[in-house]
CSV table of C-alpha atoms in Angstrom, one decimal:
chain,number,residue,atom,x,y,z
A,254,UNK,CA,22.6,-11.1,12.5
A,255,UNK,CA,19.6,-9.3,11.9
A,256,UNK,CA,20.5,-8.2,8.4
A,257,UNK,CA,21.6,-11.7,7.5
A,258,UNK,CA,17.8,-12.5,8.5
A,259,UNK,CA,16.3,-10.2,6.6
A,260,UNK,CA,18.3,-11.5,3.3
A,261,UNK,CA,16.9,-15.1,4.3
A,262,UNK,CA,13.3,-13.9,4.3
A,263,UNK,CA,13.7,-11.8,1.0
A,264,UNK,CA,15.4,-15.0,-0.4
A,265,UNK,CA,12.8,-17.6,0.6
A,266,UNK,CA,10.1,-15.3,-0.4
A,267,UNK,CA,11.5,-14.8,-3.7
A,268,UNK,CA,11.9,-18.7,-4.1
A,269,UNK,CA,8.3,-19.5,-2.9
A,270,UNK,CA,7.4,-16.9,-5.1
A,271,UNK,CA,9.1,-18.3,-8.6
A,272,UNK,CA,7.9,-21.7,-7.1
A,273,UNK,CA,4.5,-21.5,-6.8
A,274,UNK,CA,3.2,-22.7,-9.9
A,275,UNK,CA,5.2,-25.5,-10.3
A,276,UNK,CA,5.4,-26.7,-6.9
A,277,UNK,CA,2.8,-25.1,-4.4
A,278,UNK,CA,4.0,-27.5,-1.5
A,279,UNK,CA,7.7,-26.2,-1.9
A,280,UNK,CA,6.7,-22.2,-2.0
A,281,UNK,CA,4.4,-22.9,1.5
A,282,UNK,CA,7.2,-24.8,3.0
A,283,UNK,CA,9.7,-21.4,2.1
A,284,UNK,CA,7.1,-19.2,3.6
A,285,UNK,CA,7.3,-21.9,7.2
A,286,UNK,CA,10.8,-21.2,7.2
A,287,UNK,CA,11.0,-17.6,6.8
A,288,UNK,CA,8.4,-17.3,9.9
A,289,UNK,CA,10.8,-19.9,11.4
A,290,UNK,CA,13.9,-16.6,11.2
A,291,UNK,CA,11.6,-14.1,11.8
A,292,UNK,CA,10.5,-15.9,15.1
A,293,UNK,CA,13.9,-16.9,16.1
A,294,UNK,CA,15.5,-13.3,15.7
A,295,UNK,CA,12.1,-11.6,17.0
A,296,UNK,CA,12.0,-9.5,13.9
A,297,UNK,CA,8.7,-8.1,12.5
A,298,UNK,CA,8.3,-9.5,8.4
A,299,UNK,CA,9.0,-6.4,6.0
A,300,UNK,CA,5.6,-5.4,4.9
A,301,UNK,CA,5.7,-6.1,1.4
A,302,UNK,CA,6.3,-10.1,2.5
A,303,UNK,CA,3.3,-10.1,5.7
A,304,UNK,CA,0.4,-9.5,2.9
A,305,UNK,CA,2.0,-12.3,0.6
A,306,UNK,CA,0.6,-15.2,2.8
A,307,UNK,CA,-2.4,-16.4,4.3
A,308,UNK,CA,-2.9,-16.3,7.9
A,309,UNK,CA,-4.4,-18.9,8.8
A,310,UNK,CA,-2.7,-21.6,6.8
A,311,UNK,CA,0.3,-20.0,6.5
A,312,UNK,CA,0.4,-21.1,2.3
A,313,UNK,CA,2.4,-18.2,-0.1
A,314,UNK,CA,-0.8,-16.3,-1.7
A,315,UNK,CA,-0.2,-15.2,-5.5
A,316,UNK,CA,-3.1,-12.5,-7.5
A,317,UNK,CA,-4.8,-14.5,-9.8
A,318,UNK,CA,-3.5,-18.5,-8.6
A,319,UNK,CA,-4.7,-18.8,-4.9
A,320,UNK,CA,-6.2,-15.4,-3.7
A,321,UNK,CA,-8.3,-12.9,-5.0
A,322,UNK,CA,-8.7,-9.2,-4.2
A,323,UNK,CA,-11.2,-6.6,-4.1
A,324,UNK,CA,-12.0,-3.8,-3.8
A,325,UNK,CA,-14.8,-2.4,-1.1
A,326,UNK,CA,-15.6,0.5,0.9
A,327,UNK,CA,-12.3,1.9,1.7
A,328,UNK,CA,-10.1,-1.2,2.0
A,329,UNK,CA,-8.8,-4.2,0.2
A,330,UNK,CA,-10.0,-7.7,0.9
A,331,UNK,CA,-7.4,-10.2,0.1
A,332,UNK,CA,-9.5,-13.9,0.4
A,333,UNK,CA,-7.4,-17.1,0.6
A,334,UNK,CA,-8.9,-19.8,-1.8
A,335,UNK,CA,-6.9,-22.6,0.3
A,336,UNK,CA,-8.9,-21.9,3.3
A,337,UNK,CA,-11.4,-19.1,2.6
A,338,UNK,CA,-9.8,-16.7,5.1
A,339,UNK,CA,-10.4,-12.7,4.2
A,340,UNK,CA,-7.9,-10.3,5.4
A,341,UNK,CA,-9.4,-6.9,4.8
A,342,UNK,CA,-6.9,-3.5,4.6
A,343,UNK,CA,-7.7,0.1,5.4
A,344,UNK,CA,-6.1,2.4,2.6
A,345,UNK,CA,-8.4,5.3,4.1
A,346,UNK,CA,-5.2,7.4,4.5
A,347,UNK,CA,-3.9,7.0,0.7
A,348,UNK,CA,-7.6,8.5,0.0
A,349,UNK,CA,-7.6,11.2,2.1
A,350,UNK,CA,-4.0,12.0,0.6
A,351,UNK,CA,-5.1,12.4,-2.8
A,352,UNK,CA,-8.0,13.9,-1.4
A,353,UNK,CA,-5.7,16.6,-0.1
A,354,UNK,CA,-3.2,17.0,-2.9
A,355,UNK,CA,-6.3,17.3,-4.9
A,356,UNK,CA,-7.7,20.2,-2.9
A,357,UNK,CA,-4.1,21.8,-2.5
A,358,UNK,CA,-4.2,21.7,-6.3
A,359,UNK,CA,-7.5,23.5,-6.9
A,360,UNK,CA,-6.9,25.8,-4.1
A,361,UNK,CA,-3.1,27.1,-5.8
A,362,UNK,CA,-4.5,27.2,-9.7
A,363,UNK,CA,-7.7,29.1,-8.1
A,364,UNK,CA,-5.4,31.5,-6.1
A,365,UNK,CA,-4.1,33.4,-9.6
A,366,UNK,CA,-7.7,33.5,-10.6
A,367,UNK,CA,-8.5,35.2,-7.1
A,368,UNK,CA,-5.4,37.0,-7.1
A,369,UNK,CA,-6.4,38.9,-10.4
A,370,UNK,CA,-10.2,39.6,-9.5
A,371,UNK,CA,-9.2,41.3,-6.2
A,372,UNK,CA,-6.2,43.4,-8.0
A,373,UNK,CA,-9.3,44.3,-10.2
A,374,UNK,CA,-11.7,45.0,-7.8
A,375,UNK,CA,-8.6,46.6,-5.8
A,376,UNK,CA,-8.1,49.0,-8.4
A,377,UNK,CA,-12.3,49.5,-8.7
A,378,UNK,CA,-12.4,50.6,-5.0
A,379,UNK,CA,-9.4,52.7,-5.7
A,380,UNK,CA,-11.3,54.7,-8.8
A,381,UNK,CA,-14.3,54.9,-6.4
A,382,UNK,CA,-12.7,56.6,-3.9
A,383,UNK,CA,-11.1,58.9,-5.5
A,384,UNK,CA,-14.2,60.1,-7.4
């Protein structure tokens, strides 16, 4: 049952989303009736459908027709030209990701560097000592 809901949604959402330039009203009433499933089979929307539509009014959002989105301090704000509402998301964890991959990165093409100069200075101790 719950599978055949999900299909629904990803149908209805598809539809609203081919709809919505030529009939706005029609794409908002597929986004009513996929809350309508979720509700009824207490299933949480996939999260690439939950940031397609407005909160507050419940009307399909599309980049560019009905919404806009910015960028600002660490999270995106998604504003609903129907009704104004702003729904801001954190991507502070995709930042500190590349943040880390970049370090890990620097850190492993340093490491032959640093490898090499202690071998070197290694072998400098080595002559040292022996002298």
């Amino acid at each position: 049952m719950l599978k055949i809901a999900e299909e629904r949604i990803d149908i209805l959402f598809n539809k609203a989303d081919d709809e919505l330039t030529r009939h706005p009203e029609r794409s908002n009433r597929y986004v009513e009736m996929a809350r309508n499933i979720a509700k009824k089979y207490n299933m949480k929307m996939s999260s690439k459908w939950s940031k397609r539509f407005c909160r507050s009014c419940y009307h399909f959002m599309k980049p560019g027709l009905n919404c806009q989105i910015r960028l600002s301090d660490s999270s995106v704000v998604i504003k609903c030209l129907e009704c104004g509402n702003i729904n801001k998301i954190p991507y502070m964890k995709e930042k500190k990701e590349r943040r880390r991959r970049k370090i890990e990165y620097n850190n492993t093409s340093k490491k032959g560097i640093n490898e090499q100069i202690i071998i070197n200075n290694h072998h400098k101790h080595r002559k040292i000592k022996n002298k």
